[in-house]
Coordinates of C-alpha atoms in Angstrom, one line a residue:
Chain A
X1270 CA 15.8 -4.3 17.6
X1271 CA 16.2 -0.7 16.7
X1272 CA 14.4 2.3 15.3
X1273 CA 14.8 5.1 12.8
X1274 CA 13.5 8.5 13.9
X1275 CA 12.8 11.3 11.4
X1276 CA 12.1 14.9 12.3
X1277 CA 10.0 16.8 11.7
X1278 CA 7.1 14.5 10.7
X1279 CA 5.5 17.4 8.7
X1280 CA 7.4 20.3 7.1
X1281 CA 5.7 23.3 5.5
X1282 CA 8.0 25.7 3.7
X1283 CA 7.9 28.7 1.4
X1284 CA 9.3 28.9 -2.1
X1285 CA 13.0 29.5 -2.1
X1286 CA 13.4 28.5 1.5
X1287 CA 16.3 26.3 2.7
X1288 CA 14.8 23.4 4.7
X1289 CA 16.6 20.7 6.7
X1290 CA 15.3 17.2 7.5
X1291 CA 17.0 15.0 10.2
X1292 CA 17.3 11.3 10.7
X1293 CA 18.6 9.3 13.6
X1294 CA 19.1 5.5 13.9
X1295 CA 20.1 3.3 16.8
X1296 CA 20.7 0.1 14.8
X1297 CA 24.5 0.9 14.7
X1298 CA 24.3 0.6 10.9
X1299 CA 27.1 2.0 8.9
X1300 CA 25.1 2.8 5.7
X1301 CA 22.3 5.4 5.6
X1302 CA 20.1 6.6 2.8
X1303 CA 17.7 9.4 1.8
X1304 CA 14.9 8.8 -0.7
X1305 CA 12.2 10.9 -2.1
X1306 CA 8.8 9.4 -2.6
X1307 CA 6.3 11.0 -5.0
X1308 CA 2.9 9.6 -5.6
X1309 CA 3.0 6.9 -8.2
X1310 CA 6.7 7.1 -8.7
X1311 CA 8.2 4.8 -6.2
X1312 CA 11.4 5.7 -4.2
X1313 CA 14.2 7.7 -5.8
X1314 CA 17.6 7.8 -4.1
X1315 CA 18.9 11.3 -3.3
X1316 CA 22.1 10.7 -1.2
X1317 CA 23.6 7.8 0.7
X1318 CA 26.5 7.5 3.1
X1319 CA 28.5 4.3 3.5
X1320 CA 30.1 5.5 6.8
X1321 CA 30.5 8.6 9.0
X1322 CA 31.7 11.6 6.9
X1323 CA 31.1 9.8 3.6
X1324 CA 28.6 11.1 1.0
X1325 CA 27.5 9.5 -2.3
X1326 CA 25.2 11.1 -4.8
X1327 CA 22.1 9.2 -5.9
X1328 CA 19.9 9.7 -8.9
X1329 CA 18.2 12.8 -7.6
X1330 CA 20.9 14.8 -5.8
X1331 CA 20.5 18.1 -7.6
X1332 CA 18.8 20.7 -5.4
X1333 CA 19.8 18.8 -2.2
X1334 CA 22.8 18.7 0.2
X1335 CA 23.5 16.0 2.8
X1336 CA 25.6 15.7 5.9
X1337 CA 26.6 12.7 7.9
X1338 CA 27.7 14.3 11.2
X1339 CA 28.1 11.0 13.1
X1340 CA 27.3 7.3 12.6
X1341 CA 23.8 7.5 14.0
X1342 CA 22.6 10.6 12.2
X1343 CA 22.1 11.8 8.6
X1344 CA 20.7 15.1 7.6
X1345 CA 19.2 16.3 4.3
X1346 CA 18.9 19.9 3.2
X1347 CA 16.6 21.1 0.4
X1348 CA 18.6 24.1 -0.8
X1349 CA 15.8 26.0 -2.4
X1350 CA 12.2 24.7 -2.0
X1351 CA 10.1 24.7 -5.2
X1352 CA 6.6 26.2 -5.2
X1353 CA 3.8 23.6 -5.0
X1354 CA 6.3 20.8 -4.2
X1355 CA 4.8 17.9 -2.3
X1356 CA 6.7 14.7 -1.4
X1357 CA 7.6 12.3 1.3
X1358 CA 11.3 12.0 2.3
X1359 CA 12.3 8.6 3.6
X1360 CA 15.5 7.8 5.6
X1361 CA 16.8 4.3 5.7
X1362 CA 19.8 2.3 7.0
X1363 CA 21.3 -1.1 6.3
X1364 CA 23.4 -3.7 8.0
X1365 CA 27.1 -3.1 7.4
X1366 CA 29.2 -5.4 5.2
X1367 CA 26.4 -7.5 3.7
X1368 CA 25.9 -7.6 0.0
X1369 CA 22.2 -8.4 0.1
X1370 CA 21.2 -6.6 3.2
X1371 CA 17.7 -5.2 3.5
X1372 CA 17.1 -1.6 4.3
X1373 CA 15.2 -0.4 7.4
X1374 CA 13.1 2.7 6.9
X1375 CA 11.9 5.5 9.1
X1376 CA 8.3 6.8 8.9
X1377 CA 9.1 9.7 6.6
X1378 CA 8.9 13.5 6.6
X1379 CA 6.1 15.0 4.5
X1380 CA 7.1 18.2 2.8
X1381 CA 4.6 20.8 1.5
X1382 CA 5.8 24.0 -0.2
X1383 CA 3.4 26.9 -0.4
Chain B
X213 CA 21.6 0.5 -15.7
X214 CA 19.7 -1.5 -13.1
X215 CA 15.9 -1.1 -13.1
X216 CA 12.7 -2.8 -11.9
X217 CA 9.3 -2.8 -13.7
X218 CA 6.0 -3.5 -11.9
X219 CA 3.3 -4.0 -14.4
X220 CA 0.3 -3.2 -12.2
X221 CA -0.2 0.2 -10.7
X222 CA -3.2 -0.9 -8.7
X223 CA -4.8 -4.2 -8.0
X224 CA -8.3 -4.6 -6.5
X225 CA -9.4 -7.9 -5.1
X226 CA -11.9 -9.4 -2.7
X227 CA -11.0 -11.4 0.4
X228 CA -9.7 -14.9 -0.3
X229 CA -8.8 -14.1 -3.9
X230 CA -5.5 -15.2 -5.4
X231 CA -2.9 -12.4 -5.8
X232 CA -0.3 -11.9 -8.4
X233 CA 1.8 -8.8 -8.8
X234 CA 4.2 -8.9 -11.7
X235 CA 7.8 -7.8 -11.4
X236 CA 10.5 -7.8 -14.0
X237 CA 14.1 -6.6 -13.6
X238 CA 17.0 -5.5 -15.7
X239 CA 20.6 -5.8 -14.3
X240 CA 24.1 -6.2 -15.7
X241 CA 25.2 -8.5 -12.8
X242 CA 23.6 -11.0 -10.6
X243 CA 21.4 -9.0 -8.2
X244 CA 19.4 -9.8 -5.1
X245 CA 15.7 -9.3 -5.4
X246 CA 13.4 -8.0 -2.7
X247 CA 9.7 -7.3 -1.9
X248 CA 8.8 -4.5 0.5
X249 CA 5.4 -3.5 1.8
X250 CA 4.3 0.0 2.8
X251 CA 1.3 0.7 5.0
X252 CA -0.3 4.3 5.1
X253 CA 1.8 6.7 7.2
X254 CA 4.7 4.3 7.5
X255 CA 8.0 3.7 5.7
X256 CA 8.4 0.5 3.6
X257 CA 9.1 -2.7 5.5
X258 CA 11.2 -5.6 4.2
X259 CA 9.0 -8.6 3.3
X260 CA 11.6 -11.1 1.9
X261 CA 14.5 -11.6 -0.5
X262 CA 16.0 -14.1 -2.9
X263 CA 19.6 -14.0 -4.1
X264 CA 20.0 -16.8 -6.6
X265 CA 18.2 -18.4 -9.5
X266 CA 15.2 -20.6 -8.6
X267 CA 15.4 -19.5 -4.9
X268 CA 12.0 -18.9 -3.3
X269 CA 11.5 -16.1 -0.8
X270 CA 8.4 -16.1 1.4
X271 CA 6.9 -14.3 4.4
X272 CA 3.3 -13.9 5.9
X273 CA 1.8 -16.1 3.2
X274 CA 3.4 -14.1 0.3
X275 CA 6.0 -15.8 -1.9
X276 CA 8.1 -15.1 -5.0
X277 CA 10.6 -17.2 -7.0
X278 CA 13.8 -15.7 -8.5
X279 CA 13.7 -16.6 -12.3
X280 CA 16.9 -15.5 -14.1
X281 CA 15.6 -16.9 -17.4
X282 CA 12.6 -14.6 -17.5
X283 CA 14.2 -11.9 -15.3
X284 CA 11.1 -12.0 -13.0
X285 CA 10.2 -12.1 -9.3
X286 CA 6.4 -12.1 -9.3
X287 CA 4.7 -11.8 -5.9
X288 CA 1.9 -14.3 -5.1
X289 CA -0.5 -15.0 -2.3
X290 CA -3.1 -17.8 -2.3
X291 CA -5.8 -16.0 -0.3
X292 CA -5.6 -12.3 0.5
X293 CA -7.1 -10.5 3.5
X294 CA -8.4 -7.0 4.0
X295 CA -5.3 -6.3 6.2
X296 CA -3.0 -7.0 3.2
X297 CA -4.2 -3.7 1.6
X298 CA -0.9 -1.7 1.2
X299 CA 1.6 -0.7 -1.5
X300 CA 4.0 -3.4 -2.5
X301 CA 7.4 -2.6 -4.0
X302 CA 9.7 -4.9 -5.9
X303 CA 13.4 -4.0 -5.6
X304 CA 16.8 -5.0 -6.9
X305 CA 20.0 -4.9 -4.8
X306 CA 23.2 -4.1 -6.5
X307 CA 26.0 -5.8 -4.5
X308 CA 28.7 -3.6 -5.9
X309 CA 27.5 -0.3 -4.3
X310 CA 25.1 -1.0 -1.4
X311 CA 22.2 0.4 -3.5
X312 CA 18.7 -0.9 -3.9
X313 CA 16.6 0.1 -6.9
X314 CA 12.8 0.2 -6.3
X315 CA 9.9 -0.3 -8.8
X316 CA 7.1 2.2 -8.9
X317 CA 5.0 0.2 -6.5
X318 CA 1.6 -1.6 -6.8
X319 CA -1.4 -0.4 -4.6
X320 CA -3.3 -3.5 -3.4
X321 CA -6.9 -2.9 -2.3
X322 CA -8.7 -5.8 -0.7
X323 CA -12.4 -5.5 -0.1
X324 CA -14.2 -7.5 2.6

Protein backbone atom coordinates (compact mmCIF):
# COMPACT_ATOMS: atom_id res chain seq x y z
CA UNK A 1 0.00 0.00 0.00
CA UNK A 2 0.91 3.63 -0.08
CA UNK A 3 -0.17 7.02 1.09
CA UNK A 4 -0.59 10.57 -0.18
CA UNK A 5 0.40 13.34 2.21
CA UNK A 6 -0.75 16.93 1.75
CA UNK A 7 0.67 19.90 3.64
CA UNK A 8 -0.54 22.01 5.22
CA UNK A 9 -3.90 20.57 6.29
CA UNK A 10 -5.31 24.08 6.84
CA UNK A 11 -4.06 27.24 5.10
CA UNK A 12 -5.18 30.76 5.92
CA UNK A 13 -4.03 33.54 3.65
CA UNK A 14 -4.54 37.21 2.90
CA UNK A 15 -5.97 38.70 -0.27
CA UNK A 16 -3.28 38.96 -2.96
CA UNK A 17 -0.91 36.59 -1.19
CA UNK A 18 1.00 33.87 -3.02
CA UNK A 19 0.33 30.50 -1.36
CA UNK A 20 1.94 27.10 -1.94
CA UNK A 21 0.42 23.69 -1.28
CA UNK A 22 2.52 20.51 -1.27
CA UNK A 23 1.77 16.88 -2.05
CA UNK A 24 3.89 13.76 -1.58
CA UNK A 25 3.08 10.17 -2.62
CA UNK A 26 4.93 6.90 -1.98
CA UNK A 27 2.96 4.73 -4.41
CA UNK A 28 5.65 5.28 -7.07
CA UNK A 29 2.89 6.47 -9.42
CA UNK A 30 3.88 8.41 -12.53
CA UNK A 31 0.76 10.59 -12.83
CA UNK A 32 -0.31 13.16 -10.25
CA UNK A 33 -3.23 15.59 -10.13
CA UNK A 34 -4.46 18.73 -8.36
CA UNK A 35 -8.21 19.29 -7.98
CA UNK A 36 -10.22 22.07 -6.44
CA UNK A 37 -13.38 21.10 -4.52
CA UNK A 38 -16.04 23.73 -3.85
CA UNK A 39 -19.18 22.97 -1.92
CA UNK A 40 -21.80 21.47 -4.25
CA UNK A 41 -19.57 21.67 -7.32
CA UNK A 42 -17.66 18.42 -7.34
CA UNK A 43 -13.99 18.20 -8.27
CA UNK A 44 -12.45 20.42 -10.94
CA UNK A 45 -9.03 19.65 -12.38
CA UNK A 46 -6.43 22.40 -12.02
CA UNK A 47 -3.19 20.76 -13.23
CA UNK A 48 -1.88 17.29 -13.79
CA UNK A 49 1.51 15.78 -14.51
CA UNK A 50 2.09 12.56 -16.43
CA UNK A 51 5.70 12.23 -15.31
CA UNK A 52 8.49 14.15 -13.58
CA UNK A 53 8.93 17.68 -15.06
CA UNK A 54 5.74 17.35 -17.12
CA UNK A 55 2.79 19.75 -16.60
CA UNK A 56 -0.65 19.69 -18.24
CA UNK A 57 -3.33 22.33 -17.71
CA UNK A 58 -6.73 21.27 -16.50
CA UNK A 59 -10.02 23.13 -16.71
CA UNK A 60 -9.24 25.59 -13.90
CA UNK A 61 -5.55 26.43 -14.33
CA UNK A 62 -5.90 30.25 -14.48
CA UNK A 63 -4.63 31.78 -11.25
CA UNK A 64 -2.48 28.75 -10.41
CA UNK A 65 1.02 27.44 -11.10
CA UNK A 66 2.29 23.92 -10.54
CA UNK A 67 5.65 22.22 -10.21
CA UNK A 68 6.62 18.55 -10.41
CA UNK A 69 10.08 18.62 -8.84
CA UNK A 70 10.42 14.86 -8.65
CA UNK A 71 8.32 11.77 -9.18
CA UNK A 72 7.04 11.64 -5.62
CA UNK A 73 6.06 15.30 -5.20
CA UNK A 74 3.74 17.79 -6.87
CA UNK A 75 3.28 21.40 -5.68
CA UNK A 76 0.51 23.87 -6.42
CA UNK A 77 0.81 27.66 -6.07
CA UNK A 78 -2.11 30.05 -5.81
CA UNK A 79 -0.55 33.07 -7.51
CA UNK A 80 -2.84 35.71 -5.93
CA UNK A 81 -5.38 34.61 -3.34
CA UNK A 82 -8.89 36.01 -3.79
CA UNK A 83 -10.70 37.59 -0.83
CA UNK A 84 -13.35 35.35 0.81
CA UNK A 85 -12.13 32.36 -1.19
CA UNK A 86 -12.79 29.03 0.52
CA UNK A 87 -12.10 25.66 -1.05
CA UNK A 88 -10.49 22.27 -0.49
CA UNK A 89 -7.55 21.34 -2.72
CA UNK A 90 -7.11 17.64 -3.36
CA UNK A 91 -4.02 15.90 -4.65
CA UNK A 92 -4.26 12.50 -6.36
CA UNK A 93 -2.06 9.98 -8.15
CA UNK A 94 -2.74 7.05 -10.45
CA UNK A 95 -1.12 3.84 -11.58
CA UNK A 96 1.12 4.36 -14.60
CA UNK A 97 0.27 3.00 -18.00
CA UNK A 98 -3.27 1.83 -17.32
CA UNK A 99 -6.11 3.34 -19.31
CA UNK A 100 -8.80 2.80 -16.70
CA UNK A 101 -6.79 3.26 -13.55
CA UNK A 102 -8.45 4.67 -10.49
CA UNK A 103 -7.00 7.68 -8.72
CA UNK A 104 -5.83 7.66 -5.10
CA UNK A 105 -6.50 10.85 -3.15
CA UNK A 106 -4.88 12.68 -0.27
CA UNK A 107 -6.94 14.15 2.60
CA UNK A 108 -6.90 17.68 1.18
CA UNK A 109 -5.75 21.19 2.12
CA UNK A 110 -8.50 23.51 3.25
CA UNK A 111 -7.88 27.11 2.11
CA UNK A 112 -9.46 30.19 3.65
CA UNK A 113 -8.65 33.69 2.41
CA UNK A 114 -9.41 36.60 4.71
CA UNK B 1 -16.64 17.32 -24.23
CA UNK B 2 -16.81 14.62 -21.58
CA UNK B 3 -19.22 15.21 -18.69
CA UNK B 4 -21.14 13.45 -15.94
CA UNK B 5 -24.53 14.41 -14.51
CA UNK B 6 -25.79 13.28 -11.13
CA UNK B 7 -29.47 14.03 -10.77
CA UNK B 8 -29.74 14.12 -6.99
CA UNK B 9 -27.84 16.67 -4.94
CA UNK B 10 -28.93 15.07 -1.69
CA UNK B 11 -30.68 11.82 -0.73
CA UNK B 12 -32.14 11.19 2.73
CA UNK B 13 -33.04 7.62 3.72
CA UNK B 14 -33.66 5.47 6.77
CA UNK B 15 -31.59 2.38 7.58
CA UNK B 16 -32.50 -0.68 5.45
CA UNK B 17 -34.00 1.49 2.69
CA UNK B 18 -33.13 0.84 -0.95
CA UNK B 19 -30.75 3.36 -2.52
CA UNK B 20 -30.59 4.64 -6.08
CA UNK B 21 -28.36 7.52 -7.17
CA UNK B 22 -28.72 8.39 -10.84
CA UNK B 23 -25.71 9.04 -13.06
CA UNK B 24 -25.71 9.83 -16.78
CA UNK B 25 -22.68 10.58 -18.89
CA UNK B 26 -21.71 12.20 -22.16
CA UNK B 27 -18.55 11.14 -23.97
CA UNK B 28 -17.26 11.01 -27.52
CA UNK B 29 -15.39 7.74 -27.09
CA UNK B 30 -15.86 4.59 -24.98
CA UNK B 31 -15.06 5.71 -21.45
CA UNK B 32 -14.57 3.83 -18.21
CA UNK B 33 -17.11 4.66 -15.50
CA UNK B 34 -16.39 4.92 -11.78
CA UNK B 35 -18.04 5.48 -8.44
CA UNK B 36 -16.10 7.17 -5.63
CA UNK B 37 -17.15 7.79 -2.01
CA UNK B 38 -15.97 10.65 0.21
CA UNK B 39 -16.30 10.72 4.00
CA UNK B 40 -16.01 13.98 5.98
CA UNK B 41 -12.43 15.23 6.29
CA UNK B 42 -11.07 12.70 3.79
CA UNK B 43 -10.31 12.57 0.09
CA UNK B 44 -12.54 10.55 -2.27
CA UNK B 45 -11.99 6.76 -2.26
CA UNK B 46 -12.40 4.50 -5.28
CA UNK B 47 -15.48 2.29 -4.89
CA UNK B 48 -15.55 0.37 -8.19
CA UNK B 49 -15.38 0.72 -11.98
CA UNK B 50 -16.85 -0.75 -15.19
CA UNK B 51 -15.19 -0.42 -18.57
CA UNK B 52 -17.55 -2.01 -21.12
CA UNK B 53 -21.25 -2.14 -21.92
CA UNK B 54 -23.38 -4.34 -19.59
CA UNK B 55 -20.47 -4.82 -17.15
CA UNK B 56 -21.48 -4.65 -13.49
CA UNK B 57 -19.17 -3.11 -10.94
CA UNK B 58 -19.69 -3.73 -7.24
CA UNK B 59 -18.15 -3.23 -3.81
CA UNK B 60 -19.36 -3.17 -0.17
CA UNK B 61 -22.94 -4.00 -1.26
CA UNK B 62 -23.07 -1.15 -3.81
CA UNK B 63 -23.42 -1.94 -7.50
CA UNK B 64 -23.89 -0.26 -10.87
CA UNK B 65 -24.21 -1.53 -14.44
CA UNK B 66 -22.65 0.18 -17.45
CA UNK B 67 -25.44 0.94 -19.93
CA UNK B 68 -24.19 2.37 -23.20
CA UNK B 69 -27.68 2.58 -24.68
CA UNK B 70 -29.01 4.93 -22.00
CA UNK B 71 -25.52 6.38 -21.18
CA UNK B 72 -26.09 5.60 -17.51
CA UNK B 73 -24.27 4.10 -14.53
CA UNK B 74 -26.76 4.32 -11.64
CA UNK B 75 -25.58 3.41 -8.13
CA UNK B 76 -27.79 1.03 -6.12
CA UNK B 77 -27.71 -0.64 -2.73
CA UNK B 78 -30.43 -2.92 -1.41
CA UNK B 79 -30.22 -1.94 2.28
CA UNK B 80 -28.32 1.15 3.45
CA UNK B 81 -26.74 1.62 6.86
CA UNK B 82 -26.03 4.77 8.83
CA UNK B 83 -22.31 4.23 8.12
CA UNK B 84 -23.02 4.66 4.38
CA UNK B 85 -23.64 8.37 4.95
CA UNK B 86 -21.15 10.16 2.69
CA UNK B 87 -20.84 12.00 -0.63
CA UNK B 88 -20.90 9.76 -3.69
CA UNK B 89 -19.29 10.80 -6.98
CA UNK B 90 -19.90 9.29 -10.38
CA UNK B 91 -16.92 9.73 -12.70
CA UNK B 92 -15.87 9.09 -16.29
CA UNK B 93 -12.37 8.11 -17.35
CA UNK B 94 -11.00 9.31 -20.66
CA UNK B 95 -8.41 6.73 -21.79
CA UNK B 96 -6.80 9.15 -24.26
CA UNK B 97 -5.39 11.53 -21.65
CA UNK B 98 -5.36 9.92 -18.15
CA UNK B 99 -8.14 12.27 -17.01
CA UNK B 100 -11.18 11.51 -14.88
CA UNK B 101 -14.24 13.79 -15.03
CA UNK B 102 -16.32 13.90 -11.86
CA UNK B 103 -20.01 14.65 -11.35
CA UNK B 104 -21.10 17.21 -8.75
CA UNK B 105 -21.63 14.55 -6.10
CA UNK B 106 -24.65 13.30 -4.15
CA UNK B 107 -24.82 13.70 -0.37
CA UNK B 108 -26.34 10.56 1.17
CA UNK B 109 -27.76 10.92 4.69
CA UNK B 110 -28.96 7.73 6.38
CA UNK B 111 -30.93 8.07 9.60
CA UNK B 112 -30.97 5.27 12.19
